[in-house]
Amino acid sequence: MSTVAAVPADRATPVRRLTVLYDADCSLCTFLRDWLVRQSQLVPLEFVPASSEEARQRFPALDHRATLDEITVVGDSGQVYQGAAAWIVTLWALREHRPLAHRLSTPAGARIARGAVLAAARWRGAQWGAGQANARQWGGRVYRRGDGWSYDPHQGWTYTAPGCDSGTCATG
């Protein structure tokens, strides 16, 4: 579900800057970030890796694990957009795509925007399942290869605890 939260009571508050939180380990996400950077922007876009230390410091009230599952855009006055609403507001910030954003903000257009978000999520899921991305998702949580979790399409998720070869084992 697309949501818009934390919008100030004064809806006339202008949006002067948007911060796009994106999954830096997702090839589709980084491709889209690079594409957005090259577009003419009517509203400046900043890009911050989702769930990064910078994102946590700048937006402490956000559910940062959720920002890895669904695109999140934060306005300079505290507006938070997720899912299809995030895509629409991002397109709205672009000179060449603002008319499209207005069309997608209608009830009929919102269904199309949500379909695009679901298609991107399905593509990301296929990449994780095929072992082609660094990020893995299971039950709404994202697992990184470095934490010991791995996915095999035939066996499912498995966990291999880090070895203690260096003599510095993490204890519980």
mmCIF file of C-alpha atoms in Angstrom:
data_model
loop_
_atom_site.group_PDB
_atom_site.id
_atom_site.type_symbol
_atom_site.label_atom_id
_atom_site.label_comp_id
_atom_site.label_asym_id
_atom_site.label_seq_id
_atom_site.Cartn_x
_atom_site.Cartn_y
_atom_site.Cartn_z
ATOM 1 C CA MET A 1 0.000 0.000 0.000
ATOM 2 C CA SER A 2 1.311 3.428 -0.869
ATOM 3 C CA THR A 3 1.392 5.776 2.044
ATOM 4 C CA VAL A 4 2.089 9.375 2.764
ATOM 5 C CA ALA A 5 2.818 10.031 6.420
ATOM 6 C CA ALA A 6 4.183 12.750 8.649
ATOM 7 C CA VAL A 7 2.841 15.499 6.383
ATOM 8 C CA PRO A 8 2.807 18.834 8.197
ATOM 9 C CA ALA A 9 -0.616 20.212 9.143
ATOM 10 C CA ASP A 10 -0.053 23.116 6.760
ATOM 11 C CA ARG A 11 -0.371 21.399 3.384
ATOM 12 C CA ALA A 12 0.812 24.608 1.689
ATOM 13 C CA THR A 13 4.341 23.895 2.933
ATOM 14 C CA PRO A 14 6.529 23.870 -0.177
ATOM 15 C CA VAL A 15 8.773 20.925 -0.960
ATOM 16 C CA ARG A 16 12.229 22.278 -1.731
ATOM 17 C CA ARG A 17 14.229 19.049 -1.595
ATOM 18 C CA LEU A 18 13.540 15.308 -1.577
ATOM 19 C CA THR A 19 15.752 12.552 -0.190
ATOM 20 C CA VAL A 20 15.392 9.200 -1.927
ATOM 21 C CA LEU A 21 16.350 6.195 0.197
ATOM 22 C CA TYR A 22 17.388 3.352 -2.102
ATOM 23 C CA ASP A 23 18.812 -0.157 -1.669
ATOM 24 C CA ALA A 24 22.481 0.277 -2.593
ATOM 25 C CA ASP A 25 22.852 -3.525 -2.964
ATOM 26 C CA CYS A 26 20.082 -3.764 -5.587
ATOM 27 C CA SER A 27 21.170 -3.406 -9.225
ATOM 28 C CA LEU A 28 17.739 -2.120 -10.287
ATOM 29 C CA CYS A 29 17.722 0.441 -7.477
ATOM 30 C CA THR A 30 21.187 1.749 -8.314
ATOM 31 C CA PHE A 31 20.343 1.823 -12.040
ATOM 32 C CA LEU A 32 17.264 3.952 -11.286
ATOM 33 C CA ARG A 33 19.263 6.193 -8.930
ATOM 34 C CA ASP A 34 21.803 6.783 -11.715
ATOM 35 C CA TRP A 35 18.985 7.517 -14.191
ATOM 36 C CA LEU A 36 17.357 9.975 -11.785
ATOM 37 C CA VAL A 37 20.667 11.803 -11.246
ATOM 38 C CA ARG A 38 20.898 12.441 -15.010
ATOM 39 C CA GLN A 39 17.394 13.955 -15.251
ATOM 40 C CA SER A 40 16.645 17.662 -15.123
ATOM 41 C CA GLN A 41 15.265 18.251 -11.620
ATOM 42 C CA LEU A 42 12.731 20.919 -10.691
ATOM 43 C CA VAL A 43 13.078 19.834 -7.063
ATOM 44 C CA PRO A 44 16.569 18.668 -6.065
ATOM 45 C CA LEU A 45 16.873 14.972 -5.261
ATOM 46 C CA GLU A 46 19.394 13.625 -2.772
ATOM 47 C CA PHE A 47 20.183 9.907 -2.682
ATOM 48 C CA VAL A 48 21.036 8.088 0.534
ATOM 49 C CA PRO A 49 21.448 4.320 0.852
ATOM 50 C CA ALA A 50 18.505 2.898 2.794
ATOM 51 C CA SER A 51 19.272 1.676 6.295
ATOM 52 C CA SER A 52 22.740 3.253 6.159
ATOM 53 C CA GLU A 53 24.266 5.084 9.086
ATOM 54 C CA GLU A 54 23.604 8.384 7.296
ATOM 55 C CA ALA A 55 19.926 7.483 6.804
ATOM 56 C CA ARG A 56 19.599 6.477 10.471
ATOM 57 C CA GLN A 57 21.156 9.749 11.640
ATOM 58 C CA ARG A 58 19.105 11.950 9.314
ATOM 59 C CA PHE A 59 15.777 10.152 9.831
ATOM 60 C CA PRO A 60 15.821 8.464 13.256
ATOM 61 C CA ALA A 61 12.022 8.023 13.389
ATOM 62 C CA LEU A 62 11.838 5.898 10.207
ATOM 63 C CA ASP A 63 11.522 2.105 10.192
ATOM 64 C CA HIS A 64 14.834 1.608 8.402
ATOM 65 C CA ARG A 65 14.351 -2.101 7.797
ATOM 66 C CA ALA A 66 11.155 -1.239 5.898
ATOM 67 C CA THR A 67 13.048 1.274 3.733
ATOM 68 C CA LEU A 68 14.976 -1.674 2.276
ATOM 69 C CA ASP A 69 11.727 -3.417 1.344
ATOM 70 C CA GLU A 70 10.008 -0.460 -0.319
ATOM 71 C CA ILE A 71 11.240 2.800 -1.824
ATOM 72 C CA THR A 72 10.958 5.659 0.643
ATOM 73 C CA VAL A 73 11.259 9.373 -0.137
ATOM 74 C CA VAL A 74 11.479 12.044 2.565
ATOM 75 C CA GLY A 75 10.613 15.683 1.923
ATOM 76 C CA ASP A 76 12.530 18.534 3.508
ATOM 77 C CA SER A 77 9.539 19.394 5.727
ATOM 78 C CA GLY A 78 9.179 15.860 7.089
ATOM 79 C CA GLN A 79 6.859 14.369 4.489
ATOM 80 C CA VAL A 80 7.370 10.610 4.069
ATOM 81 C CA TYR A 81 6.288 8.837 0.892
ATOM 82 C CA GLN A 82 6.502 5.074 0.360
ATOM 83 C CA GLY A 83 5.790 2.686 -2.502
ATOM 84 C CA ALA A 84 3.846 4.108 -5.439
ATOM 85 C CA ALA A 85 3.495 7.513 -3.739
ATOM 86 C CA ALA A 86 7.292 7.679 -3.493
ATOM 87 C CA TRP A 87 7.672 6.977 -7.207
ATOM 88 C CA ILE A 88 5.048 9.570 -8.074
ATOM 89 C CA VAL A 89 6.635 12.314 -5.960
ATOM 90 C CA THR A 90 10.055 11.448 -7.414
ATOM 91 C CA LEU A 91 8.692 11.785 -10.975
ATOM 92 C CA TRP A 92 7.005 15.030 -9.893
ATOM 93 C CA ALA A 93 10.454 16.403 -9.027
ATOM 94 C CA LEU A 94 11.667 15.855 -12.619
ATOM 95 C CA ARG A 95 11.146 18.454 -15.341
ATOM 96 C CA GLU A 96 10.334 15.991 -18.133
ATOM 97 C CA HIS A 97 8.201 13.677 -15.992
ATOM 98 C CA ARG A 98 6.066 16.039 -13.910
ATOM 99 C CA PRO A 99 3.078 15.703 -16.307
ATOM 100 C CA LEU A 100 3.316 11.910 -15.928
ATOM 101 C CA ALA A 101 3.384 12.296 -12.141
ATOM 102 C CA HIS A 102 0.169 14.322 -12.296
ATOM 103 C CA ARG A 103 -1.493 11.571 -14.374
ATOM 104 C CA LEU A 104 -0.268 8.878 -11.975
ATOM 105 C CA SER A 105 -1.675 10.801 -8.992
ATOM 106 C CA THR A 106 -5.252 10.170 -10.200
ATOM 107 C CA PRO A 107 -7.121 7.053 -8.990
ATOM 108 C CA ALA A 108 -6.620 5.304 -12.345
ATOM 109 C CA GLY A 109 -2.996 6.381 -12.532
ATOM 110 C CA ALA A 110 -2.328 5.212 -8.975
ATOM 111 C CA ARG A 111 -3.244 1.660 -10.033
ATOM 112 C CA ILE A 112 -0.665 1.866 -12.824
ATOM 113 C CA ALA A 113 1.976 3.256 -10.447
ATOM 114 C CA ARG A 114 1.266 0.473 -7.944
ATOM 115 C CA GLY A 115 1.584 -2.087 -10.754
ATOM 116 C CA ALA A 116 5.005 -0.676 -11.642
ATOM 117 C CA VAL A 117 6.107 -0.888 -7.995
ATOM 118 C CA LEU A 118 4.894 -4.496 -7.781
ATOM 119 C CA ALA A 119 6.698 -5.376 -11.036
ATOM 120 C CA ALA A 120 9.939 -3.914 -9.655
ATOM 121 C CA ALA A 121 9.461 -5.864 -6.408
ATOM 122 C CA ARG A 122 8.877 -9.059 -8.381
ATOM 123 C CA TRP A 123 12.035 -8.440 -10.429
ATOM 124 C CA ARG A 124 14.035 -7.820 -7.252
ATOM 125 C CA GLY A 125 12.640 -11.005 -5.726
ATOM 126 C CA ALA A 126 13.638 -12.995 -8.806
ATOM 127 C CA GLN A 127 17.170 -11.613 -8.580
ATOM 128 C CA TRP A 128 17.430 -12.611 -4.913
ATOM 129 C CA GLY A 129 16.092 -16.087 -5.632
ATOM 130 C CA ALA A 130 18.533 -16.549 -8.507
ATOM 131 C CA GLY A 131 21.472 -15.622 -6.285
ATOM 132 C CA GLN A 132 22.369 -12.606 -8.432
ATOM 133 C CA ALA A 133 22.190 -9.882 -5.782
ATOM 134 C CA ASN A 134 24.024 -9.220 -2.557
ATOM 135 C CA ALA A 135 20.791 -8.708 -0.675
ATOM 136 C CA ARG A 136 18.413 -11.491 0.275
ATOM 137 C CA GLN A 137 14.862 -11.133 1.504
ATOM 138 C CA TRP A 138 12.875 -13.521 3.649
ATOM 139 C CA GLY A 139 9.753 -12.810 5.684
ATOM 140 C CA GLY A 140 10.045 -9.048 5.228
ATOM 141 C CA ARG A 141 13.659 -8.987 6.451
ATOM 142 C CA VAL A 142 16.692 -8.395 4.310
ATOM 143 C CA TYR A 143 19.713 -10.599 4.873
ATOM 144 C CA ARG A 144 23.151 -9.656 3.603
ATOM 145 C CA ARG A 145 25.620 -12.324 2.531
ATOM 146 C CA GLY A 146 28.082 -11.070 5.116
ATOM 147 C CA ASP A 147 25.854 -12.039 8.047
ATOM 148 C CA GLY A 148 26.007 -15.770 7.373
ATOM 149 C CA TRP A 149 22.648 -16.232 5.661
ATOM 150 C CA SER A 150 22.443 -17.693 2.164
ATOM 151 C CA TYR A 151 19.650 -18.833 -0.096
ATOM 152 C CA ASP A 152 19.540 -21.931 -2.288
ATOM 153 C CA PRO A 153 16.382 -22.369 -4.419
ATOM 154 C CA HIS A 154 16.337 -26.104 -3.608
ATOM 155 C CA GLN A 155 17.169 -25.965 0.107
ATOM 156 C CA GLY A 156 15.807 -22.558 1.114
ATOM 157 C CA TRP A 157 17.512 -20.334 3.650
ATOM 158 C CA THR A 158 20.521 -21.592 5.580
ATOM 159 C CA TYR A 159 22.741 -20.002 8.174
ATOM 160 C CA THR A 160 26.441 -20.677 8.562
ATOM 161 C CA ALA A 161 27.961 -19.184 11.666
ATOM 162 C CA PRO A 162 31.191 -17.242 11.088
ATOM 163 C CA GLY A 163 34.328 -19.260 11.778
ATOM 164 C CA CYS A 164 36.716 -18.571 14.624
ATOM 165 C CA ASP A 165 39.923 -19.026 12.632
ATOM 166 C CA SER A 166 41.281 -15.657 13.726
ATOM 167 C CA GLY A 167 40.670 -16.422 17.395
ATOM 168 C CA THR A 168 38.225 -13.526 17.694
ATOM 169 C CA CYS A 169 34.842 -15.214 17.861
ATOM 170 C CA ALA A 170 31.770 -13.184 18.648
ATOM 171 C CA THR A 171 30.096 -14.570 21.734
ATOM 172 C CA GLY A 172 26.617 -14.030 22.421
#
